[in-house]
Every structure is written in structure tokens, then in C-alpha cells.
PDB file of C-alpha atoms in Angstrom:
ATOM      1  CA  MET A   3      -5.310-132.154   1.585  1.00 43.00           C
ATOM      2  CA  LYS A   4      -3.616-128.673   3.288  1.00 48.00           C
ATOM      3  CA  THR A   5      -4.402-125.520   2.209  1.00 47.00           C
ATOM      4  CA  ALA A   6      -1.884-123.197   1.532  1.00 50.00           C
ATOM      5  CA  TYR A   7      -1.756-120.102   4.055  1.00 48.00           C
ATOM      6  CA  ASN A   8      -0.326-117.238   2.493  1.00 52.00           C
ATOM      7  CA  PRO A   9      -0.829-114.338   4.364  1.00 54.00           C
ATOM      8  CA  LEU A  10      -1.639-111.110   2.572  1.00 54.00           C
ATOM      9  CA  PRO A  11       1.620-108.488   3.199  1.00 58.00           C
ATOM     10  CA  PRO A  12       0.724-105.696   4.998  1.00 58.00           C
ATOM     11  CA  PRO A  13      -0.318-102.225   3.456  1.00 57.00           C
ATOM     12  CA  ALA A  14       2.026 -99.983   2.179  1.00 53.00           C
ATOM     13  CA  ARG A  15       2.366 -97.144   4.049  1.00 57.00           C
ATOM     14  CA  SER A  16       1.786 -93.311   2.240  1.00 53.00           C
ATOM     15  CA  ARG A  17       4.381 -91.059   2.249  1.00 55.00           C
ATOM     16  CA  PRO A  18       3.681 -87.542   2.718  1.00 56.00           C
ATOM     17  CA  ARG A  19       3.101 -85.224  -0.291  1.00 57.00           C
ATOM     18  CA  ARG A  20       6.302 -82.252  -0.701  1.00 55.00           C
ATOM     19  CA  ARG A  21       4.736 -79.038  -1.413  1.00 55.00           C
ATOM     20  CA  ARG A  22       5.902 -77.286  -4.298  1.00 56.00           C
ATOM     21  CA  LEU A  23       6.745 -73.372  -2.646  1.00 51.00           C
ATOM     22  CA  GLY A  24       7.498 -72.305  -6.551  1.00 58.00           C
ATOM     23  CA  PRO A  25       3.794 -70.986  -7.480  1.00 63.00           C
ATOM     24  CA  TRP A  26       3.607 -69.661  -4.440  1.00 59.00           C
ATOM     25  CA  LEU A  27       6.931 -67.679  -4.767  1.00 58.00           C
ATOM     26  CA  LEU A  28       6.152 -66.424  -7.988  1.00 57.00           C
ATOM     27  CA  ARG A  29       2.563 -65.446  -7.278  1.00 59.00           C
ATOM     28  CA  GLY A  30       4.345 -63.315  -4.019  1.00 61.00           C
ATOM     29  CA  ALA A  31       6.775 -61.637  -6.389  1.00 57.00           C
ATOM     30  CA  ALA A  32       3.890 -60.796  -8.401  1.00 57.00           C
ATOM     31  CA  LEU A  33       2.168 -58.814  -5.889  1.00 59.00           C
ATOM     32  CA  ALA A  34       4.792 -56.999  -4.868  1.00 59.00           C
ATOM     33  CA  ILE A  35       5.782 -56.276  -8.033  1.00 57.00           C
ATOM     34  CA  LEU A  36       2.020 -54.949  -8.390  1.00 57.00           C
ATOM     35  CA  ILE A  37       1.883 -53.110  -5.242  1.00 57.00           C
ATOM     36  CA  LEU A  38       5.617 -51.470  -6.240  1.00 54.00           C
ATOM     37  CA  VAL A  39       3.799 -50.238  -9.881  1.00 49.00           C
ATOM     38  CA  ALA A  40       1.092 -49.301  -8.062  1.00 48.00           C
ATOM     39  CA  TRP A  41       2.810 -47.049  -5.253  1.00 47.00           C
ATOM     40  CA  SER A  42       4.661 -45.794  -7.889  1.00 48.00           C
ATOM     41  CA  GLY A  43       1.641 -44.664 -10.096  1.00 49.00           C
ATOM     42  CA  ILE A  44      -0.057 -43.471  -6.812  1.00 44.00           C
ATOM     43  CA  ARG A  45       3.748 -41.335  -6.220  1.00 46.00           C
ATOM     44  CA  ALA A  46       4.019 -39.846  -9.995  1.00 44.00           C
ATOM     45  CA  ALA A  47       0.508 -39.024  -9.704  1.00 42.00           C
ATOM     46  CA  THR A  48       0.686 -37.114  -6.462  1.00 44.00           C
ATOM     47  CA  ARG A  49       3.932 -35.395  -7.423  1.00 46.00           C
ATOM     48  CA  ALA A  50       1.841 -34.541 -10.600  1.00 46.00           C
ATOM     49  CA  VAL A  51      -1.087 -33.129  -8.808  1.00 46.00           C
ATOM     50  CA  ALA A  52       1.573 -31.489  -6.485  1.00 48.00           C
ATOM     51  CA  TRP A  53       3.171 -29.693  -9.563  1.00 53.00           C
ATOM     52  CA  TYR A  54      -0.032 -28.763 -10.407  1.00 58.00           C
ATOM     53  CA  PHE A  55      -0.512 -26.870  -6.891  1.00 64.00           C
ATOM     54  CA  LEU A  56       2.581 -25.428  -6.755  1.00 77.00           C
ATOM     55  CA  LEU A  57       1.583 -22.194  -7.934  1.00 84.00           C
ATOM     56  CA  ILE A  58       4.142 -19.910  -9.620  1.00 87.00           C
ATOM     57  CA  GLN A  59       4.360 -16.527  -9.774  1.00 91.00           C
ATOM     58  CA  PRO A  60       6.894 -14.196 -12.007  1.00 93.00           C
ATOM     59  CA  VAL A  61       8.013 -11.368  -9.756  1.00 94.00           C
ATOM     60  CA  ASP A  62       9.894  -8.168 -10.560  1.00 96.00           C
ATOM     61  CA  LYS A  63      11.856  -5.193  -8.991  1.00 96.00           C
ATOM     62  CA  GLY A  64       9.028  -2.265  -7.344  1.00 96.00           C
ATOM     63  CA  THR A  65       8.780  -0.089  -4.041  1.00 95.00           C
ATOM     64  CA  LEU A  66       6.367  -1.027  -1.416  1.00 96.00           C
ATOM     65  CA  GLU A  67       5.150   1.782   0.635  1.00 94.00           C
ATOM     66  CA  ASP A  68       3.617   1.779   4.833  1.00 95.00           C
ATOM     67  CA  ASN A  69       1.238   4.851   4.631  1.00 94.00           C
ATOM     68  CA  LEU A  70      -0.358   6.549   7.070  1.00 95.00           C
ATOM     69  CA  PRO A  71      -3.737   8.393   5.559  1.00 95.00           C
ATOM     70  CA  LEU A  72      -4.363  12.035   7.223  1.00 96.00           C
ATOM     71  CA  GLU A  73      -6.673  14.301   7.344  1.00 95.00           C
ATOM     72  CA  VAL A  74      -4.718  17.547   7.227  1.00 96.00           C
ATOM     73  CA  TYR A  75      -6.369  21.182   7.631  1.00 96.00           C
ATOM     74  CA  ILE A  76      -4.365  24.137   5.743  1.00 95.00           C
ATOM     75  CA  ALA A  77      -3.797  27.848   6.536  1.00 95.00           C
ATOM     76  CA  ARG A  78      -2.375  29.735   4.464  1.00 94.00           C
ATOM     77  CA  GLU A  79      -0.420  33.387   4.220  1.00 94.00           C
ATOM     78  CA  GLU A  80      -3.762  34.910   2.331  1.00 94.00           C
ATOM     79  CA  GLN A  81      -5.375  38.398   1.617  1.00 93.00           C
ATOM     80  CA  VAL A  82      -8.818  39.401   0.571  1.00 94.00           C
ATOM     81  CA  LEU A  83      -9.664  42.293  -2.223  1.00 94.00           C
ATOM     82  CA  THR A  84     -13.234  43.468  -1.795  1.00 94.00           C
ATOM     83  CA  ALA A  85     -15.288  45.114  -4.757  1.00 93.00           C
ATOM     84  CA  PRO A  86     -14.827  48.946  -4.274  1.00 92.00           C
ATOM     85  CA  VAL A  87     -18.164  49.588  -5.757  1.00 92.00           C
ATOM     86  CA  THR A  88     -21.228  47.770  -6.636  1.00 93.00           C
ATOM     87  CA  GLY A  89     -20.609  46.705 -10.149  1.00 92.00           C
ATOM     88  CA  THR A  90     -20.013  43.832 -13.102  1.00 93.00           C
ATOM     89  CA  LEU A  91     -16.768  42.130 -12.338  1.00 93.00           C
ATOM     90  CA  THR A  92     -14.610  40.956 -15.283  1.00 93.00           C
ATOM     91  CA  PRO A  93     -11.301  39.038 -14.302  1.00 94.00           C
ATOM     92  CA  VAL A  94      -8.638  40.022 -16.167  1.00 95.00           C
ATOM     93  CA  VAL A  95      -6.150  37.370 -14.576  1.00 95.00           C
ATOM     94  CA  PRO A  96      -6.926  33.424 -15.170  1.00 94.00           C
ATOM     95  CA  GLU A  97      -7.665  31.334 -11.725  1.00 93.00           C
ATOM     96  CA  GLY A  98      -4.387  29.992 -10.201  1.00 92.00           C
ATOM     97  CA  GLU A  99      -2.368  32.461 -11.774  1.00 94.00           C
ATOM     98  CA  ARG A 100       0.281  34.390  -9.932  1.00 94.00           C
ATOM     99  CA  VAL A 101       0.656  38.267 -10.131  1.00 95.00           C
ATOM    100  CA  PRO A 102       3.253  40.978  -8.925  1.00 94.00           C
ATOM    101  CA  VAL A 103       2.282  43.729  -6.734  1.00 94.00           C
ATOM    102  CA  GLY A 104       0.289  46.372  -9.046  1.00 94.00           C
ATOM    103  CA  ALA A 105      -0.482  43.890 -11.340  1.00 95.00           C
ATOM    104  CA  THR A 106      -4.304  44.263 -12.523  1.00 95.00           C
ATOM    105  CA  ILE A 107      -6.715  41.714 -11.390  1.00 95.00           C
ATOM    106  CA  ALA A 108     -10.347  42.392 -12.422  1.00 94.00           C
ATOM    107  CA  ARG A 109     -12.240  44.971 -13.748  1.00 93.00           C
ATOM    108  CA  LEU A 110     -15.259  46.328 -11.989  1.00 91.00           C
ATOM    109  CA  LEU A 111     -18.185  48.458 -14.390  1.00 91.00           C
ATOM    110  CA  PRO A 112     -20.161  50.392 -11.791  1.00 91.00           C
ATOM    111  CA  VAL A 113     -23.658  50.083 -11.758  1.00 86.00           C
ATOM    112  CA  ALA A 114     -23.540  54.288 -11.705  1.00 81.00           C
ATOM    113  CA  ALA A 115     -24.386  55.713 -14.838  1.00 76.00           C
ATOM    114  CA  GLY A 116     -21.449  57.557 -16.157  1.00 77.00           C
ATOM    115  CA  ALA A 117     -18.844  56.116 -13.670  1.00 81.00           C
ATOM    116  CA  GLN A 118     -15.718  54.836 -15.223  1.00 89.00           C
ATOM    117  CA  PRO A 119     -14.517  51.085 -14.737  1.00 90.00           C
ATOM    118  CA  VAL A 120     -12.256  50.374 -11.748  1.00 92.00           C
ATOM    119  CA  ASP A 121      -9.179  48.189 -11.956  1.00 94.00           C
ATOM    120  CA  LEU A 122      -8.239  46.123  -9.002  1.00 94.00           C
ATOM    121  CA  LYS A 123      -4.797  45.549  -8.547  1.00 95.00           C
ATOM    122  CA  ALA A 124      -2.491  43.334  -6.266  1.00 94.00           C
ATOM    123  CA  PRO A 125      -1.307  44.633  -3.156  1.00 92.00           C
ATOM    124  CA  CYS A 126       1.221  42.402  -3.001  1.00 90.00           C
ATOM    125  CA  PRO A 127       2.482  39.437  -5.144  1.00 92.00           C
ATOM    126  CA  GLY A 128       0.731  36.357  -4.479  1.00 93.00           C
ATOM    127  CA  GLN A 129      -1.712  33.774  -6.455  1.00 95.00           C
ATOM    128  CA  VAL A 130      -4.725  34.388  -7.552  1.00 96.00           C
ATOM    129  CA  SER A 131      -8.535  33.117  -6.510  1.00 95.00           C
ATOM    130  CA  TYR A 132     -11.350  34.345  -7.165  1.00 94.00           C
ATOM    131  CA  GLU A 133     -13.217  31.835  -4.485  1.00 94.00           C
ATOM    132  CA  THR A 134     -13.356  33.181  -0.801  1.00 93.00           C
ATOM    133  CA  ASP A 135     -15.014  31.555   2.249  1.00 92.00           C
ATOM    134  CA  GLY A 136     -14.543  33.951   4.658  1.00 91.00           C
ATOM    135  CA  LEU A 137     -11.896  32.333   7.071  1.00 92.00           C
ATOM    136  CA  GLU A 138      -9.083  34.161   5.115  1.00 91.00           C
ATOM    137  CA  GLY A 139      -8.086  35.976   8.245  1.00 88.00           C
ATOM    138  CA  SER A 140      -9.068  33.462  11.177  1.00 88.00           C
ATOM    139  CA  LEU A 141      -7.183  30.791   9.567  1.00 90.00           C
ATOM    140  CA  GLN A 142      -3.432  31.946   9.232  1.00 90.00           C
ATOM    141  CA  PRO A 143      -0.466  29.974   9.683  1.00 92.00           C
ATOM    142  CA  ALA A 144       0.720  31.752  12.792  1.00 89.00           C
ATOM    143  CA  LYS A 145      -2.526  31.150  14.604  1.00 87.00           C
ATOM    144  CA  LEU A 146      -2.697  27.062  13.135  1.00 87.00           C
ATOM    145  CA  GLY A 147      -1.960  24.841  16.383  1.00 80.00           C
ATOM    146  CA  ASN A 148      -3.087  27.496  18.913  1.00 86.00           C
ATOM    147  CA  ILE A 149      -6.643  26.141  19.185  1.00 85.00           C
ATOM    148  CA  SER A 150      -7.879  22.635  19.774  1.00 86.00           C
ATOM    149  CA  TYR A 151      -8.953  20.400  16.918  1.00 90.00           C
ATOM    150  CA  GLN A 152     -12.511  20.527  17.693  1.00 89.00           C
ATOM    151  CA  ASP A 153     -12.444  23.998  17.549  1.00 90.00           C
ATOM    152  CA  LEU A 154     -10.502  23.880  14.163  1.00 91.00           C
ATOM    153  CA  LYS A 155     -13.021  21.484  13.243  1.00 91.00           C
ATOM    154  CA  ARG A 156     -15.895  23.677  14.067  1.00 92.00           C
ATOM    155  CA  LEU A 157     -14.208  26.837  12.083  1.00 91.00           C
ATOM    156  CA  VAL A 158     -13.738  24.901   9.066  1.00 93.00           C
ATOM    157  CA  ASN A 159     -17.384  23.690   9.170  1.00 92.00           C
ATOM    158  CA  LEU A 160     -18.438  27.391   9.061  1.00 89.00           C
ATOM    159  CA  ALA A 161     -16.800  27.636   5.843  1.00 89.00           C
ATOM    160  CA  ARG A 162     -18.953  28.882   2.884  1.00 89.00           C
ATOM    161  CA  PRO A 163     -16.733  29.078  -0.515  1.00 90.00           C
ATOM    162  CA  VAL A 164     -18.125  31.340  -2.566  1.00 90.00           C
ATOM    163  CA  THR A 165     -16.907  32.346  -5.891  1.00 90.00           C
ATOM    164  CA  ALA A 166     -17.074  36.055  -7.028  1.00 85.00           C
ATOM    165  CA  ARG A 167     -18.527  36.160 -10.844  1.00 84.00           C
ATOM    166  CA  GLY A 168     -21.064  38.876 -12.548  1.00 87.00           C
ATOM    167  CA  GLN A 169     -22.510  41.532 -10.521  1.00 89.00           C
ATOM    168  CA  VAL A 170     -21.084  41.914  -6.975  1.00 91.00           C
ATOM    169  CA  GLN A 171     -21.841  44.547  -3.887  1.00 92.00           C
ATOM    170  CA  GLU A 172     -19.805  46.955  -2.812  1.00 92.00           C
ATOM    171  CA  GLY A 173     -17.706  45.266   0.196  1.00 93.00           C
ATOM    172  CA  ALA A 174     -18.309  41.798  -0.957  1.00 93.00           C
ATOM    173  CA  ALA A 175     -14.894  39.513  -1.327  1.00 93.00           C
ATOM    174  CA  VAL A 176     -14.127  39.046  -4.856  1.00 94.00           C
ATOM    175  CA  VAL A 177     -10.458  38.099  -5.094  1.00 95.00           C
ATOM    176  CA  ARG A 178      -8.446  36.057  -2.920  1.00 95.00           C
ATOM    177  CA  LEU A 179      -4.265  36.527  -3.118  1.00 95.00           C
ATOM    178  CA  VAL A 180      -2.527  33.638  -1.724  1.00 95.00           C
ATOM    179  CA  ASN A 181       1.308  34.063  -1.422  1.00 91.00           C
ATOM    180  CA  ASN A 182       2.521  30.867  -3.200  1.00 85.00           C
ATOM    181  CA  LEU A 183       6.334  31.754  -1.882  1.00 87.00           C
ATOM    182  CA  ALA A 184       5.371  31.420   2.104  1.00 91.00           C
ATOM    183  CA  PRO A 185       5.304  28.119   3.472  1.00 93.00           C
ATOM    184  CA  LEU A 186       1.908  26.273   4.498  1.00 93.00           C
ATOM    185  CA  ARG A 187       0.955  25.241   7.457  1.00 96.00           C
ATOM    186  CA  LEU A 188      -1.069  22.012   7.930  1.00 96.00           C
ATOM    187  CA  TYR A 189      -2.491  20.455  11.431  1.00 96.00           C
ATOM    188  CA  ALA A 190      -2.754  16.556  11.437  1.00 96.00           C
ATOM    189  CA  PRO A 191      -4.767  15.275  13.670  1.00 94.00           C
ATOM    190  CA  LEU A 192      -3.411  11.801  14.967  1.00 94.00           C
ATOM    191  CA  LYS A 193      -4.527   8.966  17.231  1.00 90.00           C
ATOM    192  CA  GLU A 194      -0.990   8.018  18.307  1.00 89.00           C
ATOM    193  CA  ARG A 195       2.477   9.336  17.693  1.00 89.00           C
ATOM    194  CA  PRO A 196       4.167   7.415  14.495  1.00 92.00           C
ATOM    195  CA  ALA A 197       7.371   5.461  15.255  1.00 90.00           C
ATOM    196  CA  GLY A 198      10.569   7.819  14.885  1.00 90.00           C
ATOM    197  CA  TRP A 199       8.328  11.471  14.577  1.00 93.00           C
ATOM    198  CA  GLN A 200       9.992  14.030  16.116  1.00 93.00           C
ATOM    199  CA  GLU A 201      10.200  17.987  15.701  1.00 94.00           C
ATOM    200  CA  GLY A 202      12.714  18.791  12.980  1.00 94.00           C
ATOM    201  CA  ARG A 203      12.086  15.803  10.747  1.00 95.00           C
ATOM    202  CA  GLU A 204      10.826  15.878   7.132  1.00 96.00           C
ATOM    203  CA  VAL A 205       7.815  14.076   6.301  1.00 96.00           C
ATOM    204  CA  THR A 206       6.812  13.004   2.776  1.00 96.00           C
ATOM    205  CA  LEU A 207       3.362  12.992   1.811  1.00 96.00           C
ATOM    206  CA  LYS A 208       1.039  11.838  -0.908  1.00 93.00           C
ATOM    207  CA  VAL A 209      -1.613  14.388  -2.281  1.00 90.00           C
ATOM    208  CA  PRO A 210      -4.408  12.547  -4.453  1.00 82.00           C
ATOM    209  CA  GLY A 211      -4.355  14.185  -7.716  1.00 77.00           C
ATOM    210  CA  SER A 212      -0.603  15.449  -7.610  1.00 78.00           C
ATOM    211  CA  ASP A 213       1.949  13.654  -9.835  1.00 76.00           C
ATOM    212  CA  GLY A 214       5.040  13.611  -7.099  1.00 84.00           C
ATOM    213  CA  ASP A 215       5.102  13.598  -3.495  1.00 91.00           C
ATOM    214  CA  VAL A 216       5.334  16.908  -1.229  1.00 93.00           C
ATOM    215  CA  GLU A 217       7.821  17.239   1.461  1.00 95.00           C
ATOM    216  CA  ALA A 218       6.757  18.777   4.823  1.00 96.00           C
ATOM    217  CA  ARG A 219       8.929  19.584   7.773  1.00 97.00           C
ATOM    218  CA  LEU A 220       7.441  18.561  11.229  1.00 96.00           C
ATOM    219  CA  LEU A 221       7.141  21.374  13.245  1.00 95.00           C
ATOM    220  CA  ARG A 222       5.606  20.550  16.257  1.00 93.00           C
ATOM    221  CA  LEU A 223       3.605  17.532  18.242  1.00 93.00           C
ATOM    222  CA  GLN A 224       1.297  18.314  20.897  1.00 90.00           C
ATOM    223  CA  ASP A 225      -0.830  16.287  23.322  1.00 88.00           C
ATOM    224  CA  GLU A 226      -4.144  17.363  23.366  1.00 84.00           C
ATOM    225  CA  GLY A 227      -5.633  14.746  26.300  1.00 80.00           C
ATOM    226  CA  ASN A 228      -7.627  12.459  23.998  1.00 79.00           C
ATOM    227  CA  GLN A 229      -5.255  12.670  20.837  1.00 82.00           C
ATOM    228  CA  GLN A 230      -2.320  13.908  19.377  1.00 90.00           C
ATOM    229  CA  ALA A 231      -1.710  16.406  17.071  1.00 93.00           C
ATOM    230  CA  ALA A 232       1.244  17.312  14.225  1.00 95.00           C
ATOM    231  CA  ILE A 233       2.075  20.669  12.744  1.00 96.00           C
ATOM    232  CA  LEU A 234       3.833  20.806   9.792  1.00 96.00           C
ATOM    233  CA  GLU A 235       4.940  23.149   7.191  1.00 96.00           C
ATOM    234  CA  VAL A 236       5.481  22.758   3.369  1.00 95.00           C
ATOM    235  CA  THR A 237       7.310  25.103   1.276  1.00 93.00           C
ATOM    236  CA  THR A 238       6.890  23.994  -1.773  1.00 90.00           C
ATOM    237  CA  TRP A 239       3.181  23.119  -3.081  1.00 88.00           C
ATOM    238  CA  ASP A 240       1.082  23.363  -6.483  1.00 87.00           C
ATOM    239  CA  ASN A 241      -2.551  24.141  -7.095  1.00 87.00           C
ATOM    240  CA  ASN A 242      -4.059  21.232  -5.287  1.00 88.00           C
ATOM    241  CA  TRP A 243      -3.716  23.535  -1.844  1.00 91.00           C
ATOM    242  CA  LEU A 244      -5.114  26.277  -3.045  1.00 91.00           C
ATOM    243  CA  LEU A 245      -8.598  26.079  -2.754  1.00 92.00           C
ATOM    244  CA  PRO A 246      -9.076  23.443  -0.006  1.00 93.00           C
ATOM    245  CA  ARG A 247      -9.054  23.889   4.053  1.00 94.00           C
ATOM    246  CA  ARG A 248      -8.857  20.282   4.660  1.00 94.00           C
ATOM    247  CA  LEU A 249      -7.486  17.705   2.225  1.00 94.00           C
ATOM    248  CA  GLN A 250      -7.284  13.920   3.063  1.00 95.00           C
ATOM    249  CA  VAL A 251      -3.311  13.193   2.326  1.00 95.00           C
ATOM    250  CA  ALA A 252      -1.198   9.744   3.280  1.00 95.00           C
ATOM    251  CA  ALA A 253       2.249  10.426   5.091  1.00 96.00           C
ATOM    252  CA  VAL A 254       5.112   8.252   3.731  1.00 95.00           C
ATOM    253  CA  LEU A 255       6.512   5.937   7.210  1.00 94.00           C
ATOM    254  CA  HIS A 256       8.607   3.573   5.113  1.00 94.00           C
ATOM    255  CA  ARG A 257       9.452   2.893   1.218  1.00 94.00           C
ATOM    256  CA  TYR A 258      11.155  -0.876   0.562  1.00 96.00           C
ATOM    257  CA  ARG A 259      12.450  -0.941  -2.383  1.00 97.00           C
ATOM    258  CA  GLY A 260      13.556  -4.818  -3.984  1.00 97.00           C
ATOM    259  CA  ILE A 261      12.039  -7.584  -5.503  1.00 96.00           C
ATOM    260  CA  ILE A 262       8.347  -7.501  -4.534  1.00 97.00           C
ATOM    261  CA  ILE A 263       6.953 -11.638  -3.491  1.00 96.00           C
ATOM    262  CA  PRO A 264       4.092 -12.261  -1.719  1.00 95.00           C
ATOM    263  CA  ALA A 265       4.840 -13.401   2.161  1.00 95.00           C
ATOM    264  CA  SER A 266       3.514 -16.577   1.518  1.00 93.00           C
ATOM    265  CA  ALA A 267       6.489 -17.524  -0.740  1.00 94.00           C
ATOM    266  CA  LEU A 268       9.090 -17.266   1.820  1.00 95.00           C
ATOM    267  CA  ALA A 269      10.074 -20.146   3.706  1.00 93.00           C
ATOM    268  CA  THR A 270      12.840 -21.037   6.265  1.00 91.00           C
ATOM    269  CA  GLY A 271      15.736 -23.597   4.479  1.00 85.00           C
ATOM    270  CA  PRO A 272      19.145 -24.906   5.446  1.00 78.00           C
ATOM    271  CA  GLU A 273      20.752 -23.020   8.460  1.00 82.00           C
ATOM    272  CA  GLY A 274      17.701 -21.227   9.440  1.00 86.00           C
ATOM    273  CA  LYS A 275      17.906 -18.836   6.672  1.00 91.00           C
ATOM    274  CA  GLN A 276      15.211 -17.562   4.881  1.00 93.00           C
ATOM    275  CA  GLY A 277      14.597 -17.674   1.073  1.00 95.00           C
ATOM    276  CA  VAL A 278      12.176 -18.778  -1.928  1.00 95.00           C
ATOM    277  CA  TYR A 279      11.522 -21.957  -4.161  1.00 92.00           C
ATOM    278  CA  LEU A 280      12.243 -21.049  -7.660  1.00 93.00           C
ATOM    279  CA  LEU A 281      10.906 -22.934 -10.619  1.00 87.00           C
ATOM    280  CA  GLY A 282      14.238 -23.457 -12.846  1.00 80.00           C
ATOM    281  CA  ALA A 283      14.520 -24.383 -15.998  1.00 73.00           C
ATOM    282  CA  ARG A 284      14.392 -28.297 -15.155  1.00 73.00           C
ATOM    283  CA  ASP A 285      13.433 -28.452 -11.958  1.00 84.00           C
ATOM    284  CA  LEU A 286      13.196 -27.016  -8.326  1.00 88.00           C
ATOM    285  CA  GLN A 287      15.852 -24.790  -6.639  1.00 90.00           C
ATOM    286  CA  TRP A 288      16.366 -23.259  -3.415  1.00 93.00           C
ATOM    287  CA  GLN A 289      17.445 -19.723  -3.292  1.00 94.00           C
ATOM    288  CA  THR A 290      17.830 -17.590   0.076  1.00 94.00           C
ATOM    289  CA  VAL A 291      16.776 -13.601  -0.030  1.00 96.00           C
ATOM    290  CA  SER A 292      17.647 -10.908   2.418  1.00 95.00           C
ATOM    291  CA  VAL A 293      14.070  -9.221   3.471  1.00 96.00           C
ATOM    292  CA  VAL A 294      14.301  -5.495   3.341  1.00 96.00           C
ATOM    293  CA  GLY A 295      10.740  -4.746   4.553  1.00 95.00           C
ATOM    294  CA  GLN A 296       7.112  -6.015   4.457  1.00 95.00           C
ATOM    295  CA  VAL A 297       4.143  -4.315   4.194  1.00 95.00           C
ATOM    296  CA  GLY A 298       0.741  -6.363   4.546  1.00 93.00           C
ATOM    297  CA  ASP A 299       1.059 -10.118   2.719  1.00 95.00           C
ATOM    298  CA  GLN A 300       3.803  -8.472   0.257  1.00 96.00           C
ATOM    299  CA  VAL A 301       7.795  -8.420   0.916  1.00 97.00           C
ATOM    300  CA  ALA A 302      10.450  -6.599  -0.624  1.00 97.00           C
ATOM    301  CA  VAL A 303      13.743  -8.544  -0.604  1.00 97.00           C
ATOM    302  CA  ARG A 304      17.127  -8.504  -2.251  1.00 97.00           C
ATOM    303  CA  GLY A 305      19.010 -11.954  -3.777  1.00 95.00           C
ATOM    304  CA  LEU A 306      16.453 -12.668  -6.789  1.00 95.00           C
ATOM    305  CA  ASP A 307      16.433 -11.205 -10.403  1.00 94.00           C
ATOM    306  CA  ALA A 308      13.448  -9.637 -11.957  1.00 94.00           C
ATOM    307  CA  GLY A 309      11.405 -12.245 -13.870  1.00 93.00           C
ATOM    308  CA  ALA A 310      12.184 -15.062 -11.442  1.00 93.00           C
ATOM    309  CA  GLU A 311       9.400 -17.564 -11.137  1.00 92.00           C
ATOM    310  CA  VAL A 312       8.714 -17.978  -7.338  1.00 93.00           C
ATOM    311  CA  VAL A 313       6.536 -20.756  -6.150  1.00 91.00           C
ATOM    312  CA  LEU A 314       3.975 -19.822  -3.627  1.00 91.00           C
ATOM    313  CA  ARG A 315       3.333 -22.842  -1.445  1.00 89.00           C
ATOM    314  CA  PRO A 316       7.038 -23.697  -0.341  1.00 89.00           C
ATOM    315  CA  GLN A 317       5.726 -26.381   1.798  1.00 87.00           C
ATOM    316  CA  VAL A 318       4.719 -28.396  -1.724  1.00 85.00           C
ATOM    317  CA  ALA A 319       7.937 -27.403  -3.441  1.00 82.00           C
ATOM    318  CA  ARG A 320       9.976 -28.614  -0.254  1.00 84.00           C
ATOM    319  CA  TRP A 321       8.074 -32.069  -0.458  1.00 79.00           C
ATOM    320  CA  LEU A 322       8.978 -32.692  -3.865  1.00 77.00           C
ATOM    321  CA  MET A 323      12.595 -31.728  -3.536  1.00 77.00           C
ATOM    322  CA  ASN A 324      12.811 -34.423  -0.713  1.00 76.00           C
TER     323      ASN A 324
END
């Protein structure tokens, strides 16, 4: 009996499985979306922070002054009246008042028994002061500038202001008459000559305690070796100049009028023009300006309206607008 031979069929070959790309694409797209959302959020947050750091300041019209501090020495046309007798001084005219020639300034009651009061009369018109310092004769306008700064300084340091009151001795200085219609002369030591200063120029002075400016004329500039000096003349003056021999003032070198902005707000924009960034009704905007002048960290400009809100950090504004 034959046994049937039935060979087994060869094993079937396994077919390679195809990868499904759909899930990976979905994951990639989702990741990209997440990155974009995150980036948008970061950018939005960054812009919000940048808006916070813009620093906005409203601006207004004003004047910038470039001032030169000066110590000036003062010479006045003045005359001293002395007491003709020893006695008690009674002022008739108040301090600082102007009197005509022949007016009674003060009255002396002599100490001698039975003596009649003596009137002190003005030998010339002038402004009355009861303070004297002993320099009235040596420090006259015509002499100012003929001595060196060091000698002038020593002379002024010798001044001993005295106000006459009560009993006075015969021959003592009791009244000073200052001709306030005659110009004052001022001596101003300088480290260096300010640009543009020349003889005949008008110089504006600011005086502490005075409401307005004082106009002075530059009479002479002189070189004294280790320094320079200016001799100025003041035609119109007030009581601030009546007593002191030296005074701290400021000479106005430049005045700039316009809209005042911080210098940090200026930037260079299109075509190389200077301007500022403004906070508008809805967004930032660029505005060109013309610079009138700068003093320190402040700038006077034209091209802006009073009340405009200026960005103080233009580099941040530039980034936000790009």
C-alpha cells in the first residue's frame, strides 16, 4: 500500500505594512499651531510690556535759558553826608526814597544844652541810604576797571557797613546819597570770554529778588593775565543795587522759545530728519520737528502743539511701529 505524498505549500511571504502618515501630520500641524499661538502670545505680551515702557509726557510752550553765573562788583555815583555835631539822629526821609536838592533828609538834636536841632539837607538829588561802608569815595564808577581784580577784591573785603541810628558823633558818616539817575558800573571777573561778547553789546542780567531782567551794556573787555574781566554799565536799576558792593547775578547767553521737550525724546526718522514719536488717538505716530536750541537735557523745538504727548523712549516706539 502506497502512502500518498502531499508536500506542504511553501510559507507565504509577509507583505510590508504601509505607515499611516495622517496622525503624524495632524500632530505636526497641531505643534505648529501651538508654536504660532505661543509666539503670538509672547509677541503680544512683549508689545504690552513695550507699551508700558514707552514713557509718555505731555509738553508745553516755554523758554530755555543758557545762563552764565557772575559775581559783579558794583560802583555807584554817591556822596556821604557827615554829622556836623554830636547828637541824636532822627531820619526824616525813609531808606531808599529819592529826594531833590535841598530836601531835609534827617535831623540832629545836639547833646549840648540849649542847642537848636540841625537839619541835614541834600546837596544834590539822589536816593537816600543810612548805611555807609567807607568805600564811597574810593569805589567810584570812573575808577572801576583801573585796578586789578585781586586789589578790588581786597578793597571790598575791607568794607564795614554801618547804619547810622541814635546818637552819632560829630564827623561820623550818617547819610549816603546815591544818584540813581547815573549809570552803575559793574566789574565781572571771567574765566573765559563768552562767545559773541564784544564791546557795545547789550547783556541781559538776571538778579535774585528782582521781578524783571536788567539790561547792561558791555563797555570793555580786559585781559588781566591769568583771567579776563568785563566792565558793564547799567542805566536803569532798582533798590536791589542800592546797598551791596558785590552781587551774584546771571548773564543770559541765549534764550530759546518753543515747545520744551526732553532731549531723550528726539530721534532720527525718515530721510535723516529729526522728530519725535507721539501718542495719537489710536496709535503711535511720527512727527518731524525743528530744533531751536538746547540747554542741558531740555530742547526747545517747533512743529509740535502744546499738550502733545511725546514718547520719551523713541527706540521702543520705533520697534512697536515696525
